[in-house]
PDB file of C-alpha atoms and ligand atoms in Angstrom:
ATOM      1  CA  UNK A 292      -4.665  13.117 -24.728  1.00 96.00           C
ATOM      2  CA  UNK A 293      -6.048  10.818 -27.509  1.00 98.00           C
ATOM      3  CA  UNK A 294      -9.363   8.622 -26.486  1.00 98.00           C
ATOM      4  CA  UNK A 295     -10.228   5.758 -28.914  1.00 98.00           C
ATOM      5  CA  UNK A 296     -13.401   4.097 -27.765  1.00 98.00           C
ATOM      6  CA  UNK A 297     -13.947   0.311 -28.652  1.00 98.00           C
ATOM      7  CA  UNK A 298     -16.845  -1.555 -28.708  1.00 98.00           C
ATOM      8  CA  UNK A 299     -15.208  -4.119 -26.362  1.00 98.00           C
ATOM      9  CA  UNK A 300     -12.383  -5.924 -24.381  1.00 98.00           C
ATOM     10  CA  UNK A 301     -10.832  -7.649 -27.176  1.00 98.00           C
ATOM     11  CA  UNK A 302     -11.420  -4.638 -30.133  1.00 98.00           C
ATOM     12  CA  UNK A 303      -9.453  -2.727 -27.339  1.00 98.00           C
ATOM     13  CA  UNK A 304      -6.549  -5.396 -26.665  1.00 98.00           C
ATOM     14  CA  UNK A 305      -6.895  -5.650 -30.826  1.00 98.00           C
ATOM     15  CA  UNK A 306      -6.116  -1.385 -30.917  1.00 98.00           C
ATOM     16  CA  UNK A 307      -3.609  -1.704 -28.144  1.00 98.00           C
ATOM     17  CA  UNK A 308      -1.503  -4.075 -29.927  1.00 98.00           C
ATOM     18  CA  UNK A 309      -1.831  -2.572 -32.865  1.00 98.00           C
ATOM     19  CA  UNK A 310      -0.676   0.475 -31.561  1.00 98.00           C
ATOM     20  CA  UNK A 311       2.549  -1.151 -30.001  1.00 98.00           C
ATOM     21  CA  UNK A 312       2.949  -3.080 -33.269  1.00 98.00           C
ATOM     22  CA  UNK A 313       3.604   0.330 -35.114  1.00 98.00           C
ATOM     23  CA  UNK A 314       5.888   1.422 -32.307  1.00 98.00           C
ATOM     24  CA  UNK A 315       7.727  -2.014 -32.899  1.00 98.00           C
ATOM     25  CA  UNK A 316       7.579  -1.924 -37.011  1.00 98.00           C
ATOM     26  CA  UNK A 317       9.076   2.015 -36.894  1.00 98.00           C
ATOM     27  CA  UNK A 318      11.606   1.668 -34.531  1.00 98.00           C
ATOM     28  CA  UNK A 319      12.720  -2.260 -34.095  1.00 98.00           C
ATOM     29  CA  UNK A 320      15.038  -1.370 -31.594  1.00 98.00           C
ATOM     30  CA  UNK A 321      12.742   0.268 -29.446  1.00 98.00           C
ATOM     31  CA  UNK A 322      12.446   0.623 -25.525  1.00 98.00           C
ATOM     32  CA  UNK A 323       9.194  -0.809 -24.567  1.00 98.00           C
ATOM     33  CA  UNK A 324       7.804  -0.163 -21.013  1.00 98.00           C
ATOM     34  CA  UNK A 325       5.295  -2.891 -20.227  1.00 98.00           C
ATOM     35  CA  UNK A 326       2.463  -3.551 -17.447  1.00 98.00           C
ATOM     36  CA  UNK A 327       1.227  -6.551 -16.131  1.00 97.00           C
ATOM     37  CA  UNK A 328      -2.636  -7.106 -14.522  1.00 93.00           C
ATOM     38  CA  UNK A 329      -5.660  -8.222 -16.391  1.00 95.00           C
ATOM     39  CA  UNK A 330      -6.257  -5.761 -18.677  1.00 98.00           C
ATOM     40  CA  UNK A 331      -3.428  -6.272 -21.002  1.00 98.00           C
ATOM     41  CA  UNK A 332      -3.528  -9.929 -21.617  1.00 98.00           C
ATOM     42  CA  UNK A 333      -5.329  -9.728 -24.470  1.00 98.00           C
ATOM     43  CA  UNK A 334      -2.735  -6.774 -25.915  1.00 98.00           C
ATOM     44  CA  UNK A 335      -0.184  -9.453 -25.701  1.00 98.00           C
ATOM     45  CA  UNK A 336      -2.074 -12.410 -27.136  1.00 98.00           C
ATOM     46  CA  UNK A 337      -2.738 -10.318 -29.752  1.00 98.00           C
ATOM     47  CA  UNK A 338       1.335  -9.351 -30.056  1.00 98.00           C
ATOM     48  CA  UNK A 339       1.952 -13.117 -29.944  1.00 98.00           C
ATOM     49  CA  UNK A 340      -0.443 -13.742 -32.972  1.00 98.00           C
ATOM     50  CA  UNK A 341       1.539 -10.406 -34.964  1.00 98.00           C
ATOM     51  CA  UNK A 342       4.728 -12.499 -33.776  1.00 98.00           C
ATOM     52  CA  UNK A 343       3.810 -15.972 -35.296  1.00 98.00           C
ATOM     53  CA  UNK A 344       2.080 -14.650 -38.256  1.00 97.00           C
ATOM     54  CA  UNK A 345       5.280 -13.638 -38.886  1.00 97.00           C
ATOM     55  CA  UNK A 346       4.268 -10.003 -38.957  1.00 96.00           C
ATOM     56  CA  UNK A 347       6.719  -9.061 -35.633  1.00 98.00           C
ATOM     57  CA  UNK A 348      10.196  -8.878 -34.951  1.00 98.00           C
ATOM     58  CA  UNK A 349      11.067  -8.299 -31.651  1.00 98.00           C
ATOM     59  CA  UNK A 350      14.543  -9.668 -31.804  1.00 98.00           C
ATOM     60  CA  UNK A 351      16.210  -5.857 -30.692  1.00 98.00           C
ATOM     61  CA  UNK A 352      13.679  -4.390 -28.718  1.00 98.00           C
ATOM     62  CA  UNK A 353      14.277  -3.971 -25.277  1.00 98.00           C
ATOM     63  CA  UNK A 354      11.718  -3.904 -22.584  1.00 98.00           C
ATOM     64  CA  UNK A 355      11.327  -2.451 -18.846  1.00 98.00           C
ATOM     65  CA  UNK A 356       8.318  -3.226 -16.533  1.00 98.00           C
ATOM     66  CA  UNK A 357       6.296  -0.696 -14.360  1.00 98.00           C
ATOM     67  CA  UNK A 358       6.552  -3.140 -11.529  1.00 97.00           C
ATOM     68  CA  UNK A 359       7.361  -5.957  -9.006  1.00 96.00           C
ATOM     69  CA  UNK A 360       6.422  -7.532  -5.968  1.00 94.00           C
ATOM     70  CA  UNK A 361       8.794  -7.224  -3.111  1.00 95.00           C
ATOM     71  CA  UNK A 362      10.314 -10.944  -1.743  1.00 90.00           C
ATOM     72  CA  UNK A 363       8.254 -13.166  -4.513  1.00 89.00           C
ATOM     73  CA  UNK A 364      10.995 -15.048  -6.077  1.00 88.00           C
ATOM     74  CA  UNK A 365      10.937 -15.022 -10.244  1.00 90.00           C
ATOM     75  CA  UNK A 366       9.727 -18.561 -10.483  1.00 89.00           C
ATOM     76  CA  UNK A 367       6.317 -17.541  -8.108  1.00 89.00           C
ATOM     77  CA  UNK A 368       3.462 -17.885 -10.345  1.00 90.00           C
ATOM     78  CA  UNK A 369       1.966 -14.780  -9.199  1.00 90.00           C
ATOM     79  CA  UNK A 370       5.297 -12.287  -9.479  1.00 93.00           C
ATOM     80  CA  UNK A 371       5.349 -10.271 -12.383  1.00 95.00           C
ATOM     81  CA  UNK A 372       8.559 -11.850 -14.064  1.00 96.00           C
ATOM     82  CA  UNK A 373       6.563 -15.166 -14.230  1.00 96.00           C
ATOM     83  CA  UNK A 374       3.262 -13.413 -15.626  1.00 96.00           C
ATOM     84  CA  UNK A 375       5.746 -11.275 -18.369  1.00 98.00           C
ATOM     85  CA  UNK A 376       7.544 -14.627 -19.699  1.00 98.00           C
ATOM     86  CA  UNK A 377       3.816 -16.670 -19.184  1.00 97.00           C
ATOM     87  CA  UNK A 378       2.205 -13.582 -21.422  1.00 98.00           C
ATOM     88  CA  UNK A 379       4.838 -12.625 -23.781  1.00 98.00           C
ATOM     89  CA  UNK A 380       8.554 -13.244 -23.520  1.00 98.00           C
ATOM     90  CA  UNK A 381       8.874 -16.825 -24.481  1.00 98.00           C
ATOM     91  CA  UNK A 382       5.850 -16.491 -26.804  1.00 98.00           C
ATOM     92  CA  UNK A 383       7.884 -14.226 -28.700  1.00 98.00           C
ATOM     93  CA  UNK A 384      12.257 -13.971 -30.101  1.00 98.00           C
ATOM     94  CA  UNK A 385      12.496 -11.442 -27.464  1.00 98.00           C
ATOM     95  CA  UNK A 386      16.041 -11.721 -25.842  1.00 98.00           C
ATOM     96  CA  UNK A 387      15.860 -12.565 -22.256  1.00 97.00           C
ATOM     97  CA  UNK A 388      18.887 -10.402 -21.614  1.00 97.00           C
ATOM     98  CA  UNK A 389      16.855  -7.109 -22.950  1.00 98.00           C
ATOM     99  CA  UNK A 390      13.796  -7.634 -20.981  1.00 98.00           C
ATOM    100  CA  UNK A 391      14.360  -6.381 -17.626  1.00 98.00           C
ATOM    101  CA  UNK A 392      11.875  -6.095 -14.103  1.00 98.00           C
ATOM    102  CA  UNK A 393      12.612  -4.500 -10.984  1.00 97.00           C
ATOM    103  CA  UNK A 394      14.739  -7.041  -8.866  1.00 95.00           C
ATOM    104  CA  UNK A 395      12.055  -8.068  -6.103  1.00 94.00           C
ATOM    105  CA  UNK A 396      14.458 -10.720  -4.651  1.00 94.00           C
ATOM    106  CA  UNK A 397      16.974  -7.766  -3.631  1.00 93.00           C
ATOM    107  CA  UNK A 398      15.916  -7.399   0.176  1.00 91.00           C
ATOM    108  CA  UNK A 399      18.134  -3.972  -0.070  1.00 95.00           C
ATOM    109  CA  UNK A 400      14.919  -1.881  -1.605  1.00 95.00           C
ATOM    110  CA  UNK A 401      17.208   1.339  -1.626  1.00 96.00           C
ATOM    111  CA  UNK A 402      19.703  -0.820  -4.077  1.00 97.00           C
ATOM    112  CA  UNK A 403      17.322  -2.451  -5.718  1.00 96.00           C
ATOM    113  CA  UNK A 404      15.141   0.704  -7.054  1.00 97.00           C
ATOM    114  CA  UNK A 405      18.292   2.465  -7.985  1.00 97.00           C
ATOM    115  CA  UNK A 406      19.739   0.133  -9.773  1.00 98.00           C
ATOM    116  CA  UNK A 407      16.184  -0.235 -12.013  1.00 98.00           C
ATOM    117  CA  UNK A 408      16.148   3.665 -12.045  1.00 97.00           C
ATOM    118  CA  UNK A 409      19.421   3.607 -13.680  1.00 98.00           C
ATOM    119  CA  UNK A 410      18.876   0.337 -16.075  1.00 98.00           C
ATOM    120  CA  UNK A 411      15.617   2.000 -17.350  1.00 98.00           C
ATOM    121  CA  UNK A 412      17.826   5.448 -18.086  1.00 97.00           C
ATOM    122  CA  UNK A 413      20.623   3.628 -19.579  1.00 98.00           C
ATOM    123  CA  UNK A 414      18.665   2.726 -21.947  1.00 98.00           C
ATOM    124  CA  UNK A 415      17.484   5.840 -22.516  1.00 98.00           C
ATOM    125  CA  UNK A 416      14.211   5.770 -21.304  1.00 98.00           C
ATOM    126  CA  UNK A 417      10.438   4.477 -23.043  1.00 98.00           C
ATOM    127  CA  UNK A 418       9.700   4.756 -26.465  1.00 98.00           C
ATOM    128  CA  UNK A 419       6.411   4.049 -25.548  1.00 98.00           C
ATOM    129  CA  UNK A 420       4.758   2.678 -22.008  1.00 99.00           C
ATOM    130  CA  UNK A 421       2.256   0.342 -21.524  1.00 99.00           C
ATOM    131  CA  UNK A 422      -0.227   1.211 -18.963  1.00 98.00           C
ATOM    132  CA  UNK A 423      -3.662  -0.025 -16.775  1.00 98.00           C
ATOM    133  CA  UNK A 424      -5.425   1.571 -14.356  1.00 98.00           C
ATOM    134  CA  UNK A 425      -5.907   1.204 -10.864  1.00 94.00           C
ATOM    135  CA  UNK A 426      -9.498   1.601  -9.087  1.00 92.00           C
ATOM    136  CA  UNK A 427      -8.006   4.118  -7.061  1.00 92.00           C
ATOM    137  CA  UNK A 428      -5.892   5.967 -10.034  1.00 96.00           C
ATOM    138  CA  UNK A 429      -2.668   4.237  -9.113  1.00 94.00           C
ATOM    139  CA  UNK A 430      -0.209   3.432 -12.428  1.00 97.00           C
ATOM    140  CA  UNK A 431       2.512   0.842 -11.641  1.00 96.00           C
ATOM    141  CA  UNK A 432       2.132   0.776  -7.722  1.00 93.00           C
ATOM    142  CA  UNK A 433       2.005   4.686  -7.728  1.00 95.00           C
ATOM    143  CA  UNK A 434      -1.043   4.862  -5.248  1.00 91.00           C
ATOM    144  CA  UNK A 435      -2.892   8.211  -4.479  1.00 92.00           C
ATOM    145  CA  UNK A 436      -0.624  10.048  -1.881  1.00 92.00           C
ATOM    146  CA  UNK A 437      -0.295  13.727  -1.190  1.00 95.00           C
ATOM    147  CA  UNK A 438       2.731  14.503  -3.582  1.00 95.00           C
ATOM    148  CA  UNK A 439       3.748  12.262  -6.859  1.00 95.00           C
ATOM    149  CA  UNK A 440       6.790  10.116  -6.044  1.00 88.00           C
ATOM    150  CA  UNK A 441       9.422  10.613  -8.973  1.00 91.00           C
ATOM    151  CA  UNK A 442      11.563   7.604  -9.201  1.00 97.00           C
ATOM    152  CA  UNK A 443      11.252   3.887  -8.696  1.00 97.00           C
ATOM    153  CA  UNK A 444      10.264   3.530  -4.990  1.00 97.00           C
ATOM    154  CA  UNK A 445       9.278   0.605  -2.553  1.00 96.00           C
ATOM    155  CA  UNK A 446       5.342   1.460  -1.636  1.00 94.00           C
ATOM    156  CA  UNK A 447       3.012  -0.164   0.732  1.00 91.00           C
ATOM    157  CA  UNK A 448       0.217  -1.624  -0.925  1.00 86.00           C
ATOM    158  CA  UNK A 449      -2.935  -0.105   0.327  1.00 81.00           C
ATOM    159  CA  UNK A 450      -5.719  -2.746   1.686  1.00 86.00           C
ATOM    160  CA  UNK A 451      -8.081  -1.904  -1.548  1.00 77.00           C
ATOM    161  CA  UNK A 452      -4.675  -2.853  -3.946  1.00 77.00           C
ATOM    162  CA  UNK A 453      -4.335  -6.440  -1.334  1.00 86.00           C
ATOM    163  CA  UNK A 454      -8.235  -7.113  -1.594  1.00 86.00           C
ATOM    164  CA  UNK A 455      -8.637  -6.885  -5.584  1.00 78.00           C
ATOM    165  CA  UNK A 456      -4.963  -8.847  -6.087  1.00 79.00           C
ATOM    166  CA  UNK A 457      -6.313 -11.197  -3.576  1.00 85.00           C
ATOM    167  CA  UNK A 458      -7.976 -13.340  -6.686  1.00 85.00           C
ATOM    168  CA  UNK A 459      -4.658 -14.138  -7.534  1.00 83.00           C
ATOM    169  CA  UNK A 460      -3.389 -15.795  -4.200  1.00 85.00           C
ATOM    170  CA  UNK A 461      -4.561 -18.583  -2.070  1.00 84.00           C
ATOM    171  CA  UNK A 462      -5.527 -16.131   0.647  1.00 82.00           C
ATOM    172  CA  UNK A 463      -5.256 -12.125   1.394  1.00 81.00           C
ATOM    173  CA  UNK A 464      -2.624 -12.897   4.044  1.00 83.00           C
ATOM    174  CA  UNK A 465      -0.166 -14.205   0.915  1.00 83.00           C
ATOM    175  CA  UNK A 466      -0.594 -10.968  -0.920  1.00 87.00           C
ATOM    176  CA  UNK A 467       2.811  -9.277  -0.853  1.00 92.00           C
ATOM    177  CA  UNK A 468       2.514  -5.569   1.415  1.00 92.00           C
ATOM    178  CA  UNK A 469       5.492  -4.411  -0.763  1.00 94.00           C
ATOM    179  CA  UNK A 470       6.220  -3.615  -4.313  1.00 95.00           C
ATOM    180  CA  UNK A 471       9.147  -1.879  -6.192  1.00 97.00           C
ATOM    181  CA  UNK A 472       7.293   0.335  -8.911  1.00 97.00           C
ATOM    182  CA  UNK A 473       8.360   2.704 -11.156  1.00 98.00           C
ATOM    183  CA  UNK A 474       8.108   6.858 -10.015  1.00 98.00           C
ATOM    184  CA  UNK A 475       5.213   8.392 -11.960  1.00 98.00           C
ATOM    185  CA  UNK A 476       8.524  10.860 -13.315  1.00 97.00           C
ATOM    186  CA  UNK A 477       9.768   7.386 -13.996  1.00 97.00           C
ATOM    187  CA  UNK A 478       7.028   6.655 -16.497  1.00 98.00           C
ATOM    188  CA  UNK A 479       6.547  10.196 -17.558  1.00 98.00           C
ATOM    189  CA  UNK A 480       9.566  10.541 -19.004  1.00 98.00           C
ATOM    190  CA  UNK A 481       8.460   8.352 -22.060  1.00 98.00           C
ATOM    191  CA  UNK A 482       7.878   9.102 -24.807  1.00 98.00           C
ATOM    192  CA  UNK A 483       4.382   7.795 -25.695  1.00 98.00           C
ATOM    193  CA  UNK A 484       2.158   6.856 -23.573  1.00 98.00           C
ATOM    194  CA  UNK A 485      -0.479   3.872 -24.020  1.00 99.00           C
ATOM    195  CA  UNK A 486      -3.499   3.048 -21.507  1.00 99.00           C
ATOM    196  CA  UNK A 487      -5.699   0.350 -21.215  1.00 98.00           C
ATOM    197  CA  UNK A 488      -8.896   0.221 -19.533  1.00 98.00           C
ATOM    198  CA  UNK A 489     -11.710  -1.508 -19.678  1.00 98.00           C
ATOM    199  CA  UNK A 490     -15.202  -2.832 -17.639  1.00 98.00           C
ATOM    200  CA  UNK A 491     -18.069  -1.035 -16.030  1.00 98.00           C
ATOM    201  CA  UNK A 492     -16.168  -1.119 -12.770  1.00 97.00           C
ATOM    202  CA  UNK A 493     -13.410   1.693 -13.871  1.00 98.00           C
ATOM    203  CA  UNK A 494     -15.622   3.884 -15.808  1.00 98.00           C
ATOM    204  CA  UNK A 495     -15.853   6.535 -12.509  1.00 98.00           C
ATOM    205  CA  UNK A 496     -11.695   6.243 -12.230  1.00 98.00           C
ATOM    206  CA  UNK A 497     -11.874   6.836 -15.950  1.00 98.00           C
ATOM    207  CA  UNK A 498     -13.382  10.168 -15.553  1.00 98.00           C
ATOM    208  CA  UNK A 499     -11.861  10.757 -12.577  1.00 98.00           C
ATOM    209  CA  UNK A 500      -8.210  10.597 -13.805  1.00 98.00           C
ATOM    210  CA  UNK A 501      -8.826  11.606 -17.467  1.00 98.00           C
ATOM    211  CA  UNK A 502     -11.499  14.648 -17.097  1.00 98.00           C
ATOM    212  CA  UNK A 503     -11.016  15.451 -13.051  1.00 98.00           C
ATOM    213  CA  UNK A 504      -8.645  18.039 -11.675  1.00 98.00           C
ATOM    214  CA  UNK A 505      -4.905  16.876 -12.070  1.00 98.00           C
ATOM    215  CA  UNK A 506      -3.928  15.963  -8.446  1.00 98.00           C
ATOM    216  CA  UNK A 507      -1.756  12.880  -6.640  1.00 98.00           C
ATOM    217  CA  UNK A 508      -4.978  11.602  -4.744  1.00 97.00           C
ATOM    218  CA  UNK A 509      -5.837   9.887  -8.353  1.00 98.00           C
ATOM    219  CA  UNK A 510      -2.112   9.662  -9.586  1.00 98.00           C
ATOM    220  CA  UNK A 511      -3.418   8.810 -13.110  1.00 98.00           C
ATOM    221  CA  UNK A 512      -4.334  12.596 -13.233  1.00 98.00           C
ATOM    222  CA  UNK A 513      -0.971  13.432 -14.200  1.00 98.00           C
ATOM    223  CA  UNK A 514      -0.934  11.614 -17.666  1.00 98.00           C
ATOM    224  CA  UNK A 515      -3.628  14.471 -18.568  1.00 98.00           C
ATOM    225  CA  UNK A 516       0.102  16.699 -18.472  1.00 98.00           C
ATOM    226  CA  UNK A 517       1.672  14.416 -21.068  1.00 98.00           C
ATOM    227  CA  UNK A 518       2.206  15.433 -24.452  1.00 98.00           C
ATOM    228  CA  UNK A 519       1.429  12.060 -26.470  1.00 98.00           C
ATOM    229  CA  UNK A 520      -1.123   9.734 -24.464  1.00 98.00           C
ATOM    230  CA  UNK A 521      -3.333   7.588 -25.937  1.00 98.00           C
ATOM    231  CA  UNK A 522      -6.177   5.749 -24.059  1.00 98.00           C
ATOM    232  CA  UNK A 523      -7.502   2.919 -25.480  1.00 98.00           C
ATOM    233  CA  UNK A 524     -10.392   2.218 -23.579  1.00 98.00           C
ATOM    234  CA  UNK A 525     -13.734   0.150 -24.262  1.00 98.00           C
ATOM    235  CA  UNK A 526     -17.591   1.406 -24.028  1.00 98.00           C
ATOM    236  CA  UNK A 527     -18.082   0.063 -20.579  1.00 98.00           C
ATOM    237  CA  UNK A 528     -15.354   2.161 -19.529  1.00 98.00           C
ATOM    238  CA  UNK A 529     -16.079   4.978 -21.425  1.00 98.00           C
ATOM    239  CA  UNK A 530     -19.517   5.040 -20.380  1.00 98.00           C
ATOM    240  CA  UNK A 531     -19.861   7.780 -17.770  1.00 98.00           C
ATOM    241  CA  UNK A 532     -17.551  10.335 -20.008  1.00 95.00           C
TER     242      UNK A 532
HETATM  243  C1  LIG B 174       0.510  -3.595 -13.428  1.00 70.44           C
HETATM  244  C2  LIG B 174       0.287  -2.399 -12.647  1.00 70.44           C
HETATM  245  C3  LIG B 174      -1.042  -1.949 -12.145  1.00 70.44           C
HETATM  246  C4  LIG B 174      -2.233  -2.378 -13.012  1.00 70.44           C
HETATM  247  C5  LIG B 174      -3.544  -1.896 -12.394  1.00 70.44           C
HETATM  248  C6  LIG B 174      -4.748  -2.348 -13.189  1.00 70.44           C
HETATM  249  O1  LIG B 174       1.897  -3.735 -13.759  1.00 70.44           O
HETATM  250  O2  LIG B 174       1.250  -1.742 -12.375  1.00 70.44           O
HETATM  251  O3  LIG B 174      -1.022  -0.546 -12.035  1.00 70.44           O
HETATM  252  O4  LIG B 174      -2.078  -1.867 -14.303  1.00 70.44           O
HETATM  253  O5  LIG B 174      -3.650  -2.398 -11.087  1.00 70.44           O
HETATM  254  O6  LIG B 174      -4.863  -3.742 -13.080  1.00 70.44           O
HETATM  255  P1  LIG B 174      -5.913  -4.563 -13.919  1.00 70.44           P
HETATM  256  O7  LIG B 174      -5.512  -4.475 -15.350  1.00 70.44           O
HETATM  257  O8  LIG B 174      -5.783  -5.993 -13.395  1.00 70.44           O
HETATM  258  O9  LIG B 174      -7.258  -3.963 -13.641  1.00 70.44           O
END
């Protein structure tokens, strides 16, 4: 596992992008898995600047995301399809038809996480994942449990996952109790891995996940097992390691 320490939010979403720019330039066909949340917004406005500085071609890469609510429609502001095109997609000559999210419409969640599991393998798995942390250690909507769940799955959202997406909705009671996520197999089975992290507020998880025993209470653990992870992560973040 590969730390790189920046001084702050943006010289992280700066190294982040940078990182996924090289992934980009060597292979343009690439499979990219992508995350949404807060902490990679600034990776992506920086990817959009690479893109219209005419530095970026993203014209054959192809891109699968860790996540989705379960029963928000695509056009919901706050479902992960509308934050990915909002973010990135239609800042960017990324073909709509290679960009691909678990289907949180399907009511049929057995169907529906199959059918990602096998998208995601068809096309032969990440090059390189995109990745932020959870307070608790979850990745995607992999929250800590007593085993690690291998392939995409529906999950229940724990109440700490409800309160902090709470910001994002009108009330906690709007908060969806579902999501279809990626298995952490799922998103171990690329080939690099990329984190993001950054704030005061994640520095224990930080040390927790990256420097604590490897374990499915703090699911994050497992990337320690990985062969190519790199954590980009800022001082605040960084500063209890
Ligand atoms: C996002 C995702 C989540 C977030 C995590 C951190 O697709 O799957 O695991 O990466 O909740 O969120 P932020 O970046 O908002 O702190």
């Amino acid at each position: 596992m590969r730390i790189i320490k920046t001084k702050d939010y943006d010289d992280m979403s700066r190294k982040a992008a940078a990182i996924i720019a090289a992934q980009v330039v060597f292979k343009p066909d690439c499979v990219l898995g992508l995350a949404t949340g807060s902490t990679p917004i600034g990776t992506y406005e920086n990817l959009v600047k690479a893109y219209q500085n005419g530095d970026l071609d993203f014209s054959r890469v192809k891109s699968v995301n860790l996540d989705e609510y379960r029963g928000l429609p695509k056009e919901n502001d706050q479902s992960y399809y509308y934050f990915m095109q909002d973010h990135l997609f239609r800042h960017v000559n990324i073909d709509p038809g290679n960009t691909y999210l678990p289907d949180g419409t399907d009511a049929d969640s057995d169907k529906a996480c199959r059918e990602y599991e096998a998208i995601i393998s068809g096309l032969g798995g990440q090059d390189l994942q995109l990745l932020g942390l959870g307070h608790n250690g979850h990745i995607g909507f992999n929250e800590p449990n007593d085993v690690f769940d291998k392939v995409t799955h529906c999950v229940d959202l724990t109440e700490r996952t409800i309160e902090a997406n709470k910001r994002f909705f009108a009330s906690a009671e709007e908060v969806p109790r579902q999501a279809y996520t990626m298995g952490i197999g799922t998103i171990m089975q690329a080939k690099k891995i990329l984190v993001v992290v950054s704030g005061k507020d994640k520095a224990q998880i930080v040390k927790d996940a990256f420097f604590g025993p490897v374990t499915p209470r703090v699911p994050a653990s497992i990337l320690q097992m990985h062969p190519d992870v790199t954590v980009v992560a800022d001082a605040d973040a960084l500063s209890l390691v």
